[in-house]
CSV table of C-alpha atoms in Angstrom, one decimal:
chain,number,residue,atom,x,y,z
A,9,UNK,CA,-11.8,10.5,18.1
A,10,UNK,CA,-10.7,12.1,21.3
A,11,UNK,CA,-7.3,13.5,21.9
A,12,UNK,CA,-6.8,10.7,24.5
A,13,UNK,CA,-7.9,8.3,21.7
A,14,UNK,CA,-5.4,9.8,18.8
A,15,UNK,CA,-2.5,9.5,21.1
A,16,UNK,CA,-3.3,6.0,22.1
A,17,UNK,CA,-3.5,5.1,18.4
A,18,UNK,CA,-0.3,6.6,17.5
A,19,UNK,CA,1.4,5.0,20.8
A,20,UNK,CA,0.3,1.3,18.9
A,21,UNK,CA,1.2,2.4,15.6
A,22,UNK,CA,4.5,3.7,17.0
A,23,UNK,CA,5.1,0.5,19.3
A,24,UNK,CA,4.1,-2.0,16.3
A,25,UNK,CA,7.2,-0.1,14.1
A,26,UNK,CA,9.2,-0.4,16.9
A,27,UNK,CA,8.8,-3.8,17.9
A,28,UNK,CA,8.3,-5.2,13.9
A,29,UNK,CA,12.2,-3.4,13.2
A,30,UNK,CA,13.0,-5.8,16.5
A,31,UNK,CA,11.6,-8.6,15.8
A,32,UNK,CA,10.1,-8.7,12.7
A,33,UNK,CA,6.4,-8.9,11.0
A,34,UNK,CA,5.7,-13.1,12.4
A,35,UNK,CA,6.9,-12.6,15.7
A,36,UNK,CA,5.0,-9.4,16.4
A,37,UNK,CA,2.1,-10.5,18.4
A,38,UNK,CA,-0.8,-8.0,18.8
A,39,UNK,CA,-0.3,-9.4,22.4
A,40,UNK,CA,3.2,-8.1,22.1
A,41,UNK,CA,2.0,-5.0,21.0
A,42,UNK,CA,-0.5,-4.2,23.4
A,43,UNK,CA,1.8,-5.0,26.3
A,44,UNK,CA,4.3,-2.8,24.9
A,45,UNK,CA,2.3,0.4,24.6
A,46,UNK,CA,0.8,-0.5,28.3
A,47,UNK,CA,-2.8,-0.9,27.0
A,48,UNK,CA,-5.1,-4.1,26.8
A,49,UNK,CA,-5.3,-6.2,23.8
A,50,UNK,CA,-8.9,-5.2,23.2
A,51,UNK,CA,-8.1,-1.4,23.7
A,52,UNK,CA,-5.6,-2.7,20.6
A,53,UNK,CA,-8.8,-3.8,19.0
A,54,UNK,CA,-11.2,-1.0,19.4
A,55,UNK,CA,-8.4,1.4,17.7
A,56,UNK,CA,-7.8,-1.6,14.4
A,57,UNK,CA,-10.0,-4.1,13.2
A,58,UNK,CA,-7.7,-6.5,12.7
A,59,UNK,CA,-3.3,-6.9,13.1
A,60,UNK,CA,-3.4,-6.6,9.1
A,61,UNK,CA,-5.0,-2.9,9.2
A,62,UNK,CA,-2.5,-2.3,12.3
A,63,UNK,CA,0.4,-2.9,10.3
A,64,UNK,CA,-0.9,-1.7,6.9
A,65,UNK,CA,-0.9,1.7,8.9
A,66,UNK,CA,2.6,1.3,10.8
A,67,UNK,CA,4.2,0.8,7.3
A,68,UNK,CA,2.1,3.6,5.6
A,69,UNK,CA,3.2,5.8,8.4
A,70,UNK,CA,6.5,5.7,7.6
A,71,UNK,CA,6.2,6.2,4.2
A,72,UNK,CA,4.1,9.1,4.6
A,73,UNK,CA,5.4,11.5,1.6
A,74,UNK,CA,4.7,8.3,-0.7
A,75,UNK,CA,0.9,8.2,0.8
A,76,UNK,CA,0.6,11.8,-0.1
A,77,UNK,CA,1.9,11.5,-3.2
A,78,UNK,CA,-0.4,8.7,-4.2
A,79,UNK,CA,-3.5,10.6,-2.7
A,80,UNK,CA,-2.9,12.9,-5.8
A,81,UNK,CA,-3.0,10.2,-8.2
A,82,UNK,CA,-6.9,10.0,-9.2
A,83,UNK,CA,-6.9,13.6,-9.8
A,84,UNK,CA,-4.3,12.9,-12.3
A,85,UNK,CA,-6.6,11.3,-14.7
A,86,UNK,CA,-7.3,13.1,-17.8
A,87,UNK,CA,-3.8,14.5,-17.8
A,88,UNK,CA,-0.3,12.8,-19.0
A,89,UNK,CA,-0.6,10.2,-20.5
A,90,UNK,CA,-2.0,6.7,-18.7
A,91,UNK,CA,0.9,4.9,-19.1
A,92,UNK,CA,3.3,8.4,-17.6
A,93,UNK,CA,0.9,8.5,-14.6
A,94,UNK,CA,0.8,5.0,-14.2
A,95,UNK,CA,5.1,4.9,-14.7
A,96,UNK,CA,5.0,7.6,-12.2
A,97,UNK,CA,2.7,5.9,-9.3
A,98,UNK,CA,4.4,2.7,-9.5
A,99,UNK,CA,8.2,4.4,-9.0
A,100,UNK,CA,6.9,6.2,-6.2
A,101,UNK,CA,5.3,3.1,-4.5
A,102,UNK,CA,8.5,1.2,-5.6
A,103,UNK,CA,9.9,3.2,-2.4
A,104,UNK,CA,7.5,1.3,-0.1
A,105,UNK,CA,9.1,-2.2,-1.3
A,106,UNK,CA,11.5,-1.9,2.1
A,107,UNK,CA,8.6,-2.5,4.2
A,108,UNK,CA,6.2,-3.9,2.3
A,109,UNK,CA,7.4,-6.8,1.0
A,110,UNK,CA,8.2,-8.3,4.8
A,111,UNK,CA,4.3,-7.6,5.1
A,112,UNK,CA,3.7,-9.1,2.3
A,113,UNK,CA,5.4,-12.6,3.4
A,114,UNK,CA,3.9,-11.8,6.6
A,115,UNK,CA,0.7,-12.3,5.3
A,116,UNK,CA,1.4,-15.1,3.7
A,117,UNK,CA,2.6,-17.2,7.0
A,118,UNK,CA,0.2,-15.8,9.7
A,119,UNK,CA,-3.3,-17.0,9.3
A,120,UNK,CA,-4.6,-13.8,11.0
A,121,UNK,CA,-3.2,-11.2,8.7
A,122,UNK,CA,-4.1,-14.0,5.5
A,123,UNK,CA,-7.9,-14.8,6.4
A,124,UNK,CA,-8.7,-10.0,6.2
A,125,UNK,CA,-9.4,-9.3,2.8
A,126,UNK,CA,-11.1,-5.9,2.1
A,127,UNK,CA,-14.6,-6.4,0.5
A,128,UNK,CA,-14.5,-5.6,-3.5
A,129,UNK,CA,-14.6,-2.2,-4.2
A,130,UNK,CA,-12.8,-1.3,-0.8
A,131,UNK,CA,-8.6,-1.2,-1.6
A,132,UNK,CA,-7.3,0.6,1.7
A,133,UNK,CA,-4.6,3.2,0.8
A,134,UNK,CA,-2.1,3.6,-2.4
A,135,UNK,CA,-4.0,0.8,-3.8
A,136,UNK,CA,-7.7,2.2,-3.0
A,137,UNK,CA,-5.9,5.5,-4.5
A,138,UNK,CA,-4.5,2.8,-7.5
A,139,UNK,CA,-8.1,1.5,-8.4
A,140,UNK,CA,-9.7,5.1,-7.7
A,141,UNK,CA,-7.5,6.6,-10.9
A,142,UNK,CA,-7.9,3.6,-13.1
A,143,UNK,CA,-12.2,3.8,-12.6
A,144,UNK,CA,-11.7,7.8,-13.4
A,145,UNK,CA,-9.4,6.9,-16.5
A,146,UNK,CA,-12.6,4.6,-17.3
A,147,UNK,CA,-15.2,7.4,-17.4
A,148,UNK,CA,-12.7,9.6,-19.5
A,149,UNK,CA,-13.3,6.3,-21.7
A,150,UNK,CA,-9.0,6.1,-21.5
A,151,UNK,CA,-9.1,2.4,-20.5
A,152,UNK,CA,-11.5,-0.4,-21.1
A,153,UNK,CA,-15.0,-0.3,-20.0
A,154,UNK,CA,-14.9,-3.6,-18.7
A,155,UNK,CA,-11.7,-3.8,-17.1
A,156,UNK,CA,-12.3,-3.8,-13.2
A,157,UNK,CA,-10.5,-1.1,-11.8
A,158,UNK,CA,-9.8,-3.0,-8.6
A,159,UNK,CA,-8.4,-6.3,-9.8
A,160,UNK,CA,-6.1,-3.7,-12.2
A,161,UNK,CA,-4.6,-2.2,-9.6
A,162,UNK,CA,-3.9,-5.5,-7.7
A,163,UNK,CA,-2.3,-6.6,-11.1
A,164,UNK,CA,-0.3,-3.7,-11.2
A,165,UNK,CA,1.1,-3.9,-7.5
A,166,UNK,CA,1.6,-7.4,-8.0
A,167,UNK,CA,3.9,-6.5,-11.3
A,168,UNK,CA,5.5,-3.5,-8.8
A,169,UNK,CA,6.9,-6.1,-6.4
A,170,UNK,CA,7.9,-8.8,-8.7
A,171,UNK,CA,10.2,-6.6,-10.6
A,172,UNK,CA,11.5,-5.4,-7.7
A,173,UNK,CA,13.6,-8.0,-6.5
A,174,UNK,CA,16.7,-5.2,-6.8
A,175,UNK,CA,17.9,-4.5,-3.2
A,176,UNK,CA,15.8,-1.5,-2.3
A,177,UNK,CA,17.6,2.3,-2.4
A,178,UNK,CA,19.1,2.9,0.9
A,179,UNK,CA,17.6,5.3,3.4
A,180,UNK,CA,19.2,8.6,2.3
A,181,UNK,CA,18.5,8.5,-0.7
A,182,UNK,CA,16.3,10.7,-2.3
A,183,UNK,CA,16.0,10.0,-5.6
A,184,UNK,CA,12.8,7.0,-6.5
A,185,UNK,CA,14.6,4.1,-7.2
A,186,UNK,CA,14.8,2.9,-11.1
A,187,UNK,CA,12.9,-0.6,-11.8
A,188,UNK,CA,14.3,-1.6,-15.2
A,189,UNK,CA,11.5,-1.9,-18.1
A,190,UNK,CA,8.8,-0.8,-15.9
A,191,UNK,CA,7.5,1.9,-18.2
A,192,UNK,CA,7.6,-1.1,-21.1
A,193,UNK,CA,5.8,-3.6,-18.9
A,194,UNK,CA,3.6,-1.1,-18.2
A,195,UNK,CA,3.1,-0.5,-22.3
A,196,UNK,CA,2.3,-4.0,-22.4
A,197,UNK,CA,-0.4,-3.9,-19.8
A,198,UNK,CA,-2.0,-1.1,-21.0
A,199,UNK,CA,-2.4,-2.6,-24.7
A,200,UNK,CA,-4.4,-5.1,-22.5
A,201,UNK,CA,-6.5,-2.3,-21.2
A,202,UNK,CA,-7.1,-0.2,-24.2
A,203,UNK,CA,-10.5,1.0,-25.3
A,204,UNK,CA,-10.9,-1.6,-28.6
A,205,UNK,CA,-11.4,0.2,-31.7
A,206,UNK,CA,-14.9,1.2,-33.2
């Protein structure tokens, strides 16, 4: 991409966190947005696919340590144990729940963000990152052979935001927040997803 087209990309990503802490997730339009960084819709369009991948990356961007963080995560396999690296990634995505959740509910309500789905196999971000560690776990033969790595780490994220209906930390703080019983809910998963004996 050229200069020109990195700085236009970060003016919409910049303009859609601007405008969704305004007006929130349903009322930002990418008409809105477009208008508001002082570009055409389709110029919108040829930088995002879709308003769902234009907001996955607003919210990612300001959460940036916690994207780098779970970039780490499938090299982690093999070491720890499953259920500490596992602990681990979900307190440190438990610091996205701020700005997730809205998206979430977003999604729900706004038929464009609900009718993008990524094709099987093709998680974008912390939970692409999520499935890739649970299919490396697999080949180190440290979780089920036939447990689909993708549809785990969808269970997982889905478990992450329903026990996290505590208010989220406030902005200063820097320690990860504490989701009570999340390393023993993630025990009881895992016995789900445990290689069966010989």
């Amino acid at each position: 991409m050229t200069p020109r087209g990195n700085a236009t990309r970060t003016k919409l990503v910049d303009t859609t966190i601007r405008l969704v802490g305004e007006l929130g997730y349903a009322k930002t339009t990418t008409r809105a947005i477009a208008q508001a960084a002082g570009v055409a819709e389709g110029t919108l369009y040829r930088h995002f696919p879709d308003k769902a991948t234009l907001f996955a990356e607003a919210v990612l961007r300001q959460n940036q340590h916690v994207v780098d963080w779970i970039d780490t995560l499938p090299a982690r396999a093999g070491t720890a144990t499953v259920k500490a690296n596992l602990t681990d990634c979900l307190t440190h995505l438990a610091t996205l729940r701020a700005d997730i959740l809205p998206l979430e509910l977003a999604i729900l309500t706004d038929p464009e963000l609900a009718r993008v789905a990524p094709p099987p196999g093709a998680l974008p971000g912390p939970p692409g990152r999520l499935a890739e560690y649970l299919r490396a776990e697999q080949k180190l033969g440290r979780l089920r052979a036939d447990a689909d790595p993708d549809h785990g780490a969808v269970v997982l994220l889905a478990l992450l935001f329903g026990m996290a209906m505590n208010p989220p930390p406030a902005p200063d703080q820097k320690a990860l927040p504490a989701l009570p019983g999340i390393a023993d809910t993630i025990d009881i998963i895992l016995k789900g997803l445990a290689p069966t004996p010989n």
